[in-house]
Short mmCIF file of C-alpha atoms and ligand atoms in Angstrom, two decimals:
data_model
loop_
_atom_site.label_atom_id
_atom_site.label_comp_id
_atom_site.label_asym_id
_atom_site.label_seq_id
_atom_site.Cartn_x
_atom_site.Cartn_y
_atom_site.Cartn_z
CA MET A 14 -0.02 -0.01 -0.02
CA ASP A 15 1.09 3.48 -0.74
CA ARG A 16 1.02 5.41 2.45
CA ARG A 17 0.45 8.73 0.65
CA GLU A 18 -2.87 7.44 -0.52
CA PHE A 19 -4.06 7.31 3.08
CA LEU A 20 -2.64 10.55 3.99
CA ALA A 21 -4.60 12.14 1.08
CA GLY A 22 -7.76 11.15 2.82
CA ALA A 23 -10.99 13.15 3.09
CA ALA A 24 -11.05 16.19 5.39
CA ALA A 25 -11.34 15.21 8.99
CA LEU A 26 -14.89 15.40 10.47
CA ALA A 27 -14.65 16.84 13.89
CA LEU A 28 -17.37 15.45 15.93
CA SER A 29 -16.09 16.51 19.36
CA PRO A 30 -13.27 18.68 20.50
CA LYS A 31 -9.98 16.84 20.39
CA VAL A 32 -7.07 17.68 22.78
CA HIS A 33 -3.84 16.04 22.29
CA GLY A 34 -2.01 15.33 25.47
CA ALA A 35 1.45 16.51 24.47
CA ASP A 36 -0.08 19.84 23.39
CA ALA A 37 -1.73 20.39 26.76
CA PRO A 38 0.40 19.80 29.72
CA GLY A 39 -1.35 20.24 33.15
CA ARG A 40 -4.70 20.63 31.63
CA VAL A 41 -7.85 20.96 33.56
CA LEU A 42 -11.10 19.04 33.41
CA ARG A 43 -13.94 21.10 34.73
CA LEU A 44 -17.22 19.42 35.77
CA ALA A 45 -20.18 21.90 35.37
CA PRO A 46 -23.79 22.14 34.24
CA ALA A 47 -24.35 23.32 30.71
CA SER A 48 -27.15 23.02 28.01
CA GLN A 49 -26.61 21.23 24.80
CA ALA A 50 -28.79 20.56 21.62
CA LEU A 51 -29.00 16.75 22.05
CA VAL A 52 -32.18 16.33 19.91
CA GLY A 53 -31.67 19.20 17.53
CA ALA A 54 -33.92 21.38 15.38
CA GLY A 55 -37.35 22.05 16.85
CA HIS A 56 -36.46 21.01 20.27
CA PRO A 57 -35.06 22.94 23.16
CA PRO A 58 -31.56 22.31 24.36
CA THR A 59 -31.18 19.78 27.16
CA GLU A 60 -29.74 20.58 30.71
CA VAL A 61 -26.68 18.34 30.98
CA TRP A 62 -23.67 17.93 33.18
CA THR A 63 -20.36 18.28 31.40
CA PHE A 64 -16.59 18.07 31.38
CA ASN A 65 -15.41 21.50 29.99
CA GLY A 66 -18.87 22.49 28.71
CA THR A 67 -19.65 19.68 26.22
CA VAL A 68 -21.18 16.19 26.26
CA PRO A 69 -19.11 14.12 25.70
CA GLY A 70 -16.17 15.85 27.47
CA PRO A 71 -13.05 16.57 25.27
CA GLU A 72 -11.55 13.64 23.47
CA LEU A 73 -8.25 13.14 25.20
CA ARG A 74 -5.57 11.83 22.90
CA PHE A 75 -2.24 10.68 24.12
CA ARG A 76 0.52 8.58 22.83
CA GLN A 77 1.31 5.14 24.39
CA GLY A 78 3.87 5.66 27.11
CA GLU A 79 2.94 9.31 27.83
CA THR A 80 1.92 10.56 31.16
CA VAL A 81 -1.51 12.02 31.86
CA ARG A 82 -1.53 15.06 34.20
CA ILE A 83 -5.05 16.29 34.52
CA GLU A 84 -6.53 18.43 37.27
CA VAL A 85 -10.17 17.82 37.86
CA ASP A 86 -12.07 20.84 39.10
CA ASN A 87 -15.54 20.05 40.38
CA ALA A 88 -18.00 22.96 39.91
CA LEU A 89 -21.12 20.69 40.39
CA ASP A 90 -23.22 20.99 43.45
CA VAL A 91 -22.46 17.30 44.25
CA ASP A 92 -19.25 15.45 45.19
CA THR A 93 -17.56 13.41 42.50
CA THR A 94 -14.47 11.58 41.31
CA VAL A 95 -13.14 10.51 37.89
CA HIS A 96 -12.31 7.00 36.98
CA TRP A 97 -10.17 6.24 33.91
CA HIS A 98 -11.93 3.15 32.69
CA GLY A 99 -9.61 0.31 31.34
CA VAL A 100 -6.39 2.10 32.16
CA ARG A 101 -3.70 0.10 34.12
CA LEU A 102 -2.65 2.85 36.59
CA PRO A 103 -1.68 3.04 40.34
CA ASN A 104 -4.44 2.36 42.60
CA ALA A 105 -4.42 5.82 44.12
CA MET A 106 -5.35 7.31 40.66
CA ASP A 107 -8.30 4.95 39.97
CA GLY A 108 -10.98 7.42 41.15
CA VAL A 109 -13.16 5.27 43.34
CA PRO A 110 -14.54 7.31 46.25
CA HIS A 111 -13.68 6.09 49.72
CA VAL A 112 -11.57 3.22 48.29
CA THR A 113 -8.83 4.93 46.43
CA GLN A 114 -9.47 8.63 47.27
CA ALA A 115 -11.77 10.98 49.20
CA PRO A 116 -14.59 12.44 46.96
CA ILE A 117 -13.75 15.51 45.19
CA ALA A 118 -15.90 18.12 46.99
CA ALA A 119 -18.81 19.84 45.42
CA ARG A 120 -18.43 23.59 44.42
CA GLY A 121 -14.74 23.85 44.04
CA GLY A 122 -13.02 20.60 45.07
CA ARG A 123 -9.97 19.76 42.95
CA PHE A 124 -7.90 16.58 42.40
CA LEU A 125 -4.80 15.97 40.33
CA TYR A 126 -4.72 12.74 38.40
CA GLU A 127 -1.28 11.74 37.25
CA PHE A 128 -0.39 8.38 35.76
CA ALA A 129 1.45 6.76 32.84
CA LEU A 130 -0.22 5.01 30.01
CA PRO A 131 1.35 1.57 29.45
CA ASP A 132 -1.30 0.39 26.90
CA ALA A 133 -2.42 1.79 23.66
CA GLY A 134 -6.18 1.59 22.86
CA THR A 135 -9.63 3.12 23.30
CA PHE A 136 -10.50 3.98 26.89
CA TRP A 137 -12.83 6.43 28.61
CA TYR A 138 -13.44 8.46 31.67
CA HIS A 139 -16.48 9.02 33.91
CA PRO A 140 -17.29 9.78 37.51
CA HIS A 141 -17.53 6.86 39.87
CA LEU A 142 -19.84 8.40 42.50
CA ALA A 143 -23.60 8.42 42.19
CA SER A 144 -22.95 7.03 38.68
CA PRO A 145 -26.54 6.57 37.53
CA GLU A 146 -27.12 10.35 37.67
CA GLN A 147 -23.71 11.74 37.09
CA VAL A 148 -23.03 9.53 34.02
CA GLY A 149 -26.71 9.75 33.04
CA ARG A 150 -26.56 13.45 32.76
CA GLY A 151 -23.62 13.36 30.36
CA LEU A 152 -20.35 13.06 32.31
CA TYR A 153 -18.07 10.96 30.15
CA GLY A 154 -15.44 11.32 27.42
CA ALA A 155 -13.04 9.33 25.18
CA LEU A 156 -9.46 8.71 26.31
CA ILE A 157 -7.52 7.53 23.26
CA VAL A 158 -4.01 6.19 23.61
CA GLU A 159 -2.39 6.06 20.12
CA GLU A 160 -0.07 3.15 19.28
CA ARG A 161 3.64 4.10 18.84
CA ALA A 162 3.31 2.93 15.23
CA ARG A 163 0.04 4.25 13.94
CA LEU A 164 -2.27 2.08 11.90
CA PRO A 165 -2.45 3.72 8.43
CA VAL A 166 -6.07 4.89 7.98
CA ASP A 167 -7.70 7.96 6.30
CA ARG A 168 -9.64 8.96 9.45
CA ASP A 169 -9.53 7.83 13.08
CA LEU A 170 -12.91 8.61 14.65
CA ALA A 171 -14.38 7.89 18.08
CA TRP A 172 -18.08 7.43 18.67
CA VAL A 173 -19.20 7.90 22.25
CA LEU A 174 -22.61 6.25 22.33
CA SER A 175 -25.18 7.19 24.99
CA ASP A 176 -28.69 7.28 25.61
CA TRP A 177 -31.10 9.52 27.43
CA ARG A 178 -34.58 9.50 28.94
CA LEU A 179 -36.02 12.72 27.79
CA ASP A 180 -39.42 14.18 28.34
CA ARG A 181 -41.29 16.21 25.73
CA THR A 182 -39.30 19.37 26.51
CA ALA A 183 -36.14 17.25 25.84
CA GLN A 184 -35.15 17.40 29.56
CA SER A 185 -33.89 14.40 31.44
CA VAL A 186 -36.68 12.54 33.38
CA GLU A 187 -35.56 12.84 36.91
CA ASP A 188 -36.16 9.24 37.95
CA PHE A 189 -32.49 8.18 38.26
CA ARG A 190 -32.33 5.03 40.47
CA SER A 191 -35.97 4.13 40.17
CA PHE A 192 -36.92 0.70 41.61
CA MET A 193 -38.10 -0.37 38.20
CA ASP A 194 -34.76 0.36 36.49
CA SER A 195 -32.65 -0.83 39.22
CA SER A 196 -34.21 -4.18 39.69
CA HIS A 197 -34.57 -4.81 35.89
CA GLY A 198 -32.26 -3.96 33.01
CA GLY A 199 -31.18 -0.49 34.23
CA ARG A 200 -32.11 2.95 32.95
CA ILE A 201 -32.55 2.47 29.26
CA GLY A 202 -33.33 5.81 27.48
CA ASN A 203 -35.58 6.91 24.62
CA THR A 204 -33.08 8.96 22.77
CA VAL A 205 -29.62 7.65 21.55
CA THR A 206 -26.84 10.01 20.78
CA VAL A 207 -23.47 9.72 19.05
CA ASN A 208 -20.95 12.24 20.46
CA GLY A 209 -23.62 14.19 22.17
CA ALA A 210 -26.32 14.64 19.48
CA ILE A 211 -28.66 12.64 17.32
CA ARG A 212 -26.70 12.20 14.03
CA GLU A 213 -28.39 11.90 10.71
CA ALA A 214 -25.29 10.83 8.72
CA LEU A 215 -21.62 10.09 8.67
CA PRO A 216 -20.30 11.75 5.52
CA VAL A 217 -17.73 9.30 3.92
CA ARG A 218 -16.00 9.19 0.64
CA ALA A 219 -15.84 6.02 -1.46
CA GLY A 220 -12.64 4.07 -0.95
CA GLU A 221 -11.92 5.53 2.39
CA ARG A 222 -10.63 3.48 5.26
CA ILE A 223 -11.81 4.60 8.69
CA ARG A 224 -10.75 3.47 12.11
CA LEU A 225 -13.82 3.76 14.21
CA ARG A 226 -13.66 3.51 17.98
CA LEU A 227 -16.97 2.72 19.62
CA ILE A 228 -17.45 3.39 23.18
CA ASN A 229 -20.64 2.46 25.03
CA ALA A 230 -21.10 5.20 27.72
CA SER A 231 -24.72 4.43 28.31
CA ASN A 232 -25.89 3.64 31.78
CA ALA A 233 -27.56 0.39 30.77
CA ARG A 234 -28.25 0.09 27.00
CA ILE A 235 -26.47 -2.58 25.11
CA TYR A 236 -25.80 -2.02 21.43
CA GLY A 237 -25.65 -4.57 18.57
CA LEU A 238 -24.46 -2.40 15.60
CA GLY A 239 -24.59 -3.51 12.03
CA PHE A 240 -23.29 -1.48 9.08
CA GLU A 241 -25.42 -2.44 6.14
CA GLY A 242 -23.50 -3.19 2.92
CA HIS A 243 -20.21 -3.13 4.96
CA ALA A 244 -18.06 -5.69 6.67
CA PRO A 245 -16.27 -3.95 9.50
CA VAL A 246 -13.23 -5.66 10.83
CA ILE A 247 -12.66 -5.71 14.62
CA VAL A 248 -9.06 -4.94 15.44
CA ALA A 249 -9.37 -4.34 19.28
CA LEU A 250 -11.77 -4.89 22.00
CA ASP A 251 -11.74 -2.88 25.22
CA GLY A 252 -8.60 -1.26 23.70
CA HIS A 253 -6.66 -4.49 23.35
CA PRO A 254 -5.68 -5.95 20.10
CA VAL A 255 -7.39 -9.04 18.65
CA ARG A 256 -6.52 -10.95 15.49
CA PRO A 257 -8.50 -8.87 12.95
CA TYR A 258 -11.84 -10.47 12.08
CA PRO A 259 -14.94 -9.31 10.22
CA SER A 260 -18.05 -8.96 12.32
CA GLU A 261 -21.53 -8.48 11.06
CA ARG A 262 -22.81 -7.26 14.34
CA VAL A 263 -20.78 -5.49 17.02
CA VAL A 264 -22.28 -6.07 20.49
CA LEU A 265 -21.19 -3.68 23.20
CA GLY A 266 -22.37 -3.60 26.69
CA PRO A 267 -22.14 -0.54 28.92
CA GLY A 268 -18.44 0.35 29.44
CA MET A 269 -17.17 -1.79 26.54
CA ARG A 270 -15.39 -0.61 23.51
CA ALA A 271 -14.44 -1.85 20.02
CA ASP A 272 -12.06 -0.60 17.31
CA LEU A 273 -13.18 -1.30 13.90
CA ILE A 274 -11.72 -0.90 10.42
CA LEU A 275 -14.57 0.27 8.26
CA ASP A 276 -13.65 0.23 4.66
CA CYS A 277 -15.99 2.31 2.54
CA GLY A 278 -16.32 0.13 -0.41
CA ALA A 279 -19.68 1.22 -1.78
CA ALA A 280 -20.34 3.48 -4.64
CA PRO A 281 -20.36 7.28 -4.45
CA ARG A 282 -23.64 8.88 -3.84
CA THR A 283 -25.04 5.94 -1.99
CA GLN A 284 -26.39 5.71 1.51
CA HIS A 285 -26.29 2.90 3.98
CA ARG A 286 -27.88 2.44 7.19
CA VAL A 287 -26.11 1.85 10.57
CA ILE A 288 -28.62 -0.23 12.55
CA ASP A 289 -28.76 -1.19 16.29
CA ASP A 290 -30.89 -4.26 16.70
CA PHE A 291 -29.62 -5.47 19.98
CA TYR A 292 -33.23 -5.51 21.37
CA PRO A 293 -34.82 -7.15 18.40
CA ARG A 294 -38.26 -5.55 18.73
CA ARG A 295 -36.81 -2.10 19.21
CA ALA A 296 -34.35 -2.08 16.32
CA TYR A 297 -33.71 1.49 14.81
CA GLU A 298 -31.43 3.27 12.55
CA LEU A 299 -28.58 4.93 14.43
CA MET A 300 -27.42 6.88 11.43
CA LYS A 301 -26.63 6.63 7.73
CA MET A 302 -23.20 6.45 6.08
CA ALA A 303 -23.66 8.98 3.32
CA TYR A 304 -21.16 8.77 0.45
CA SER A 305 -20.06 11.87 -1.29
CA ASP A 306 -19.93 12.15 -5.00
CA GLU A 307 -16.26 12.25 -5.19
CA PRO A 308 -14.49 9.42 -7.06
CA PRO A 309 -13.22 6.52 -5.01
CA LEU A 310 -10.15 7.20 -3.06
CA ARG A 311 -8.80 3.62 -4.08
CA SER A 312 -10.15 0.75 -5.79
CA ALA A 313 -9.21 -2.08 -3.55
CA PHE A 314 -8.33 -2.09 0.19
CA PRO A 315 -5.13 -3.62 1.52
CA PRO A 316 -5.49 -6.38 4.15
CA VAL A 317 -6.15 -4.98 7.66
CA PRO A 318 -2.90 -5.19 9.67
CA ALA A 319 -2.98 -6.35 13.27
CA LEU A 320 -2.07 -3.96 16.14
CA ALA A 321 0.93 -4.52 18.20
CA ASP A 322 0.17 -6.37 21.66
CA ASN A 323 -0.07 -4.31 24.81
CA PRO A 324 2.65 -5.09 27.54
CA PHE A 325 0.64 -6.72 30.24
CA ALA A 326 1.45 -10.01 31.79
CA ARG A 327 -0.31 -13.01 30.41
CA PRO A 328 -1.82 -15.55 32.91
CA GLU A 329 -0.62 -19.12 32.93
CA LEU A 330 -3.98 -20.96 32.58
CA ALA A 331 -2.68 -24.32 33.68
CA ARG A 332 -1.31 -23.10 37.04
CA ALA A 333 -4.13 -20.50 37.60
CA GLU A 334 -5.94 -20.61 40.97
CA ARG A 335 -9.64 -20.95 40.43
CA LEU A 336 -12.29 -18.68 42.07
CA ARG A 337 -15.99 -18.42 41.61
CA ILE A 338 -18.21 -15.34 41.65
CA VAL A 339 -21.87 -15.78 41.44
CA PHE A 340 -24.10 -12.81 40.55
CA GLY A 341 -27.63 -13.07 41.78
CA GLY A 342 -30.78 -11.06 42.46
CA GLY A 343 -32.97 -8.85 40.21
CA MET A 344 -36.57 -9.14 39.28
CA MET A 345 -37.45 -12.85 38.63
CA GLY A 346 -34.46 -13.75 40.65
CA ALA A 347 -33.26 -14.09 44.24
CA MET A 348 -33.53 -10.51 45.28
CA PRO A 349 -32.24 -9.62 48.75
CA ASN A 350 -34.85 -9.30 51.40
CA GLN A 351 -36.00 -5.70 51.27
CA ARG A 352 -36.53 -5.50 55.00
CA GLU A 353 -32.90 -6.25 55.68
CA HIS A 354 -31.37 -4.74 52.56
CA ARG A 355 -33.58 -1.82 51.59
CA GLY A 356 -32.93 -0.61 47.99
CA GLN A 357 -30.37 -3.44 47.38
CA PHE A 358 -31.52 -5.71 44.52
CA TRP A 359 -28.47 -7.60 43.48
CA THR A 360 -25.88 -9.82 45.07
CA VAL A 361 -22.24 -10.97 44.68
CA ASN A 362 -21.66 -14.24 46.17
CA GLY A 363 -24.84 -13.94 48.05
CA ARG A 364 -24.38 -10.55 49.47
CA PRO A 365 -25.44 -7.07 48.31
CA VAL A 366 -22.87 -4.44 48.50
CA PRO A 367 -24.36 -0.87 48.79
CA GLU A 368 -22.68 1.71 46.84
CA HIS A 369 -19.29 2.57 48.39
CA ASP A 370 -20.00 0.76 51.58
CA HIS A 371 -16.52 -0.58 51.98
CA ARG A 372 -16.78 -1.74 55.64
CA HIS A 373 -17.12 -5.06 53.86
CA ALA A 374 -14.01 -7.09 53.72
CA PRO A 375 -12.57 -7.61 50.09
CA LEU A 376 -14.36 -10.47 48.36
CA PHE A 377 -10.89 -12.05 47.63
CA THR A 378 -7.35 -11.24 48.54
CA LEU A 379 -5.07 -12.04 45.53
CA GLN A 380 -1.41 -12.65 45.63
CA ARG A 381 0.57 -10.30 43.40
CA LYS A 382 2.03 -11.85 40.20
CA ARG A 383 -0.24 -14.91 40.64
CA SER A 384 -2.53 -16.12 37.76
CA TYR A 385 -6.22 -16.35 38.52
CA LEU A 386 -9.02 -17.98 36.67
CA LEU A 387 -12.43 -16.51 37.68
CA GLU A 388 -15.71 -18.21 36.88
CA LEU A 389 -18.35 -15.50 36.71
CA VAL A 390 -21.79 -17.03 37.03
CA ASN A 391 -24.81 -15.03 36.18
CA GLN A 392 -27.70 -16.52 38.05
CA THR A 393 -30.11 -13.69 37.05
CA SER A 394 -32.52 -13.12 34.23
CA TRP A 395 -30.61 -10.08 33.04
CA HIS A 396 -27.40 -9.14 31.20
CA HIS A 397 -24.52 -7.90 33.21
CA PRO A 398 -21.34 -6.34 31.81
CA ILE A 399 -18.82 -7.14 34.53
CA HIS A 400 -15.92 -4.71 34.73
CA LEU A 401 -12.67 -5.21 36.79
CA HIS A 402 -10.46 -2.26 37.49
CA GLY A 403 -6.78 -1.98 37.14
CA HIS A 404 -6.28 -5.19 35.18
CA VAL A 405 -6.69 -6.79 31.68
CA PHE A 406 -8.14 -10.16 31.59
CA ARG A 407 -8.46 -12.87 28.97
CA ILE A 408 -11.92 -14.11 28.26
CA VAL A 409 -11.33 -17.89 28.37
CA SER A 410 -14.64 -19.54 27.85
CA ARG A 411 -18.43 -18.91 27.65
CA ASN A 412 -20.72 -21.53 29.11
CA GLY A 413 -17.83 -24.00 29.18
CA LYS A 414 -16.85 -23.40 25.58
CA PRO A 415 -13.44 -21.99 24.97
CA LEU A 416 -13.35 -19.02 22.82
CA ALA A 417 -12.08 -19.46 19.20
CA LEU A 418 -10.06 -16.37 19.17
CA GLU A 419 -7.89 -14.94 21.90
CA GLU A 420 -9.80 -11.95 23.34
CA TRP A 421 -8.75 -9.60 26.14
CA GLY A 422 -10.80 -6.92 28.01
CA ASP A 423 -11.69 -5.19 31.13
CA THR A 424 -15.47 -5.64 30.80
CA VAL A 425 -17.18 -8.80 29.92
CA LEU A 426 -20.90 -9.05 28.90
CA ILE A 427 -22.48 -12.05 30.52
CA ASP A 428 -25.95 -13.25 29.13
CA PRO A 429 -28.81 -14.14 31.53
CA ASP A 430 -28.28 -17.58 33.16
CA SER A 431 -24.74 -17.97 31.71
CA ARG A 432 -21.24 -18.23 32.83
CA VAL A 433 -17.85 -16.94 31.63
CA GLU A 434 -14.35 -17.77 32.64
CA ILE A 435 -11.75 -14.87 32.65
CA ALA A 436 -8.08 -15.20 33.52
CA PHE A 437 -5.53 -12.54 34.53
CA VAL A 438 -2.38 -12.00 36.42
CA ALA A 439 -2.94 -10.01 39.64
CA ASP A 440 -0.08 -7.70 38.98
CA ASN A 441 -1.36 -4.37 40.27
CA PRO A 442 -1.32 -3.92 44.03
CA GLY A 443 -4.35 -2.26 45.77
CA ASP A 444 -8.16 -2.56 46.20
CA TRP A 445 -9.94 -2.89 42.86
CA MET A 446 -13.54 -2.80 42.14
CA LEU A 447 -15.30 -5.47 40.34
CA HIS A 448 -18.81 -4.45 39.42
CA CYS A 449 -21.64 -4.50 36.97
CA HIS A 450 -21.37 -1.59 34.50
CA VAL A 451 -25.19 -1.27 34.34
CA LEU A 452 -24.93 1.63 36.71
CA GLU A 453 -28.27 1.02 38.36
CA HIS A 454 -27.07 -2.47 39.21
CA GLN A 455 -23.70 -1.25 40.39
CA THR A 456 -25.26 0.98 42.95
CA THR A 457 -27.83 -1.44 44.16
CA GLY A 458 -25.56 -4.37 45.19
CA MET A 459 -23.62 -5.77 42.25
CA MET A 460 -20.25 -4.49 43.26
CA ALA A 461 -17.34 -5.91 45.15
CA VAL A 462 -13.70 -5.18 46.05
CA VAL A 463 -10.83 -7.43 45.06
CA ARG A 464 -7.61 -6.87 46.92
CA VAL A 465 -4.26 -7.47 45.40
CA VAL A 466 -1.35 -7.75 47.81
CU1 C2O B 524 -16.18 2.39 34.02
CU2 C2O B 524 -15.94 0.99 37.89
O1 C2O B 524 -16.13 1.72 35.97
CU1 CU B 525 -25.82 -5.81 35.96
#
């Protein structure tokens, strides 16, 4: 392939403000309310909570190996923290209130986050306190760590996917943490946005190769994306390289990411739908890919190259210690007794853990540098994207069936009444959260602490 061909790509489409780390030492992320036109023409703007004035917050771009140095300035009326989802960082920088730091106080509290970025990939940031409301009102952004050797593409785009429950005046319905949402599938909205607005179309040029980074920042919605007439190739999941493979439907639970190579092989002036049909009876068109009338940029696409591996320790499966975690509760399941555990609907190994109640002993204490194989058992009638902080795990099997391809991640979606085995090296000392990323589940019992010593 001629590299110049790629550099001559279509003009970049800026969907959200981008900030390159190296250009902005000591930058500040300020949390404050604002209003934003989520729905667009004919509707009033929506009152939202933002990082630096926009939803999503600035797209932070760094190079692998660089150091993040960001001061968070909390201008909200509520306490908060910022968690850097998927990044392997020192425990004190993980942004979990009461566990790794004191909350950043309302109306002027500040906290300096500073950590190196060992892994390249697509990550994101969001508060870890009162998450159903704080994330639900728009506090999140992409954290992109570019590889040392960049994958040659014409455009590198991130789509931060989120959804909102809006009323007729386009304002958030203020029923965060309702019993109904918390005990069922979480707060699923009625309006889906890509980078903070309903998008009609992604303008593309025939022959263009796009790297599309998908981030599911929704509280609870799971996406199953299909690109009609196109065959996107998955090159990374949760930021970590996989052997490239084409996928007709990209399924992303809350918290999860996928990096796709989207080759625009259709004809100029054509349009193709991007469909989300995860919930089959509620399928909808997320947007269109709209081809310009320009002549194709190239007539054939070179093979999709694999990304270089990230430098985390690989577990030794044969010698790994086995542990079992059972997730229970929820509607149609064994919900905790409401007289004893008011407002707690979910359990981890039989016990609900109220949000940030860390008087509980850690669920497990793991030995540093040892390999562990965790069997995660979902004994509920609901999906759960289970996220482990501070580590990267391998997804070993689903319902006893080994995975065909080697797959790594920090969040794994477990189907109802199913089980998944994950394996990892406990190589990062500290107290790490393990929780469901359906935020209404996380805050009503489905959370635990795993200690690495
Ligand atoms: Cu993205 Cu514990 O969170
Ligand atoms: Cu859950």
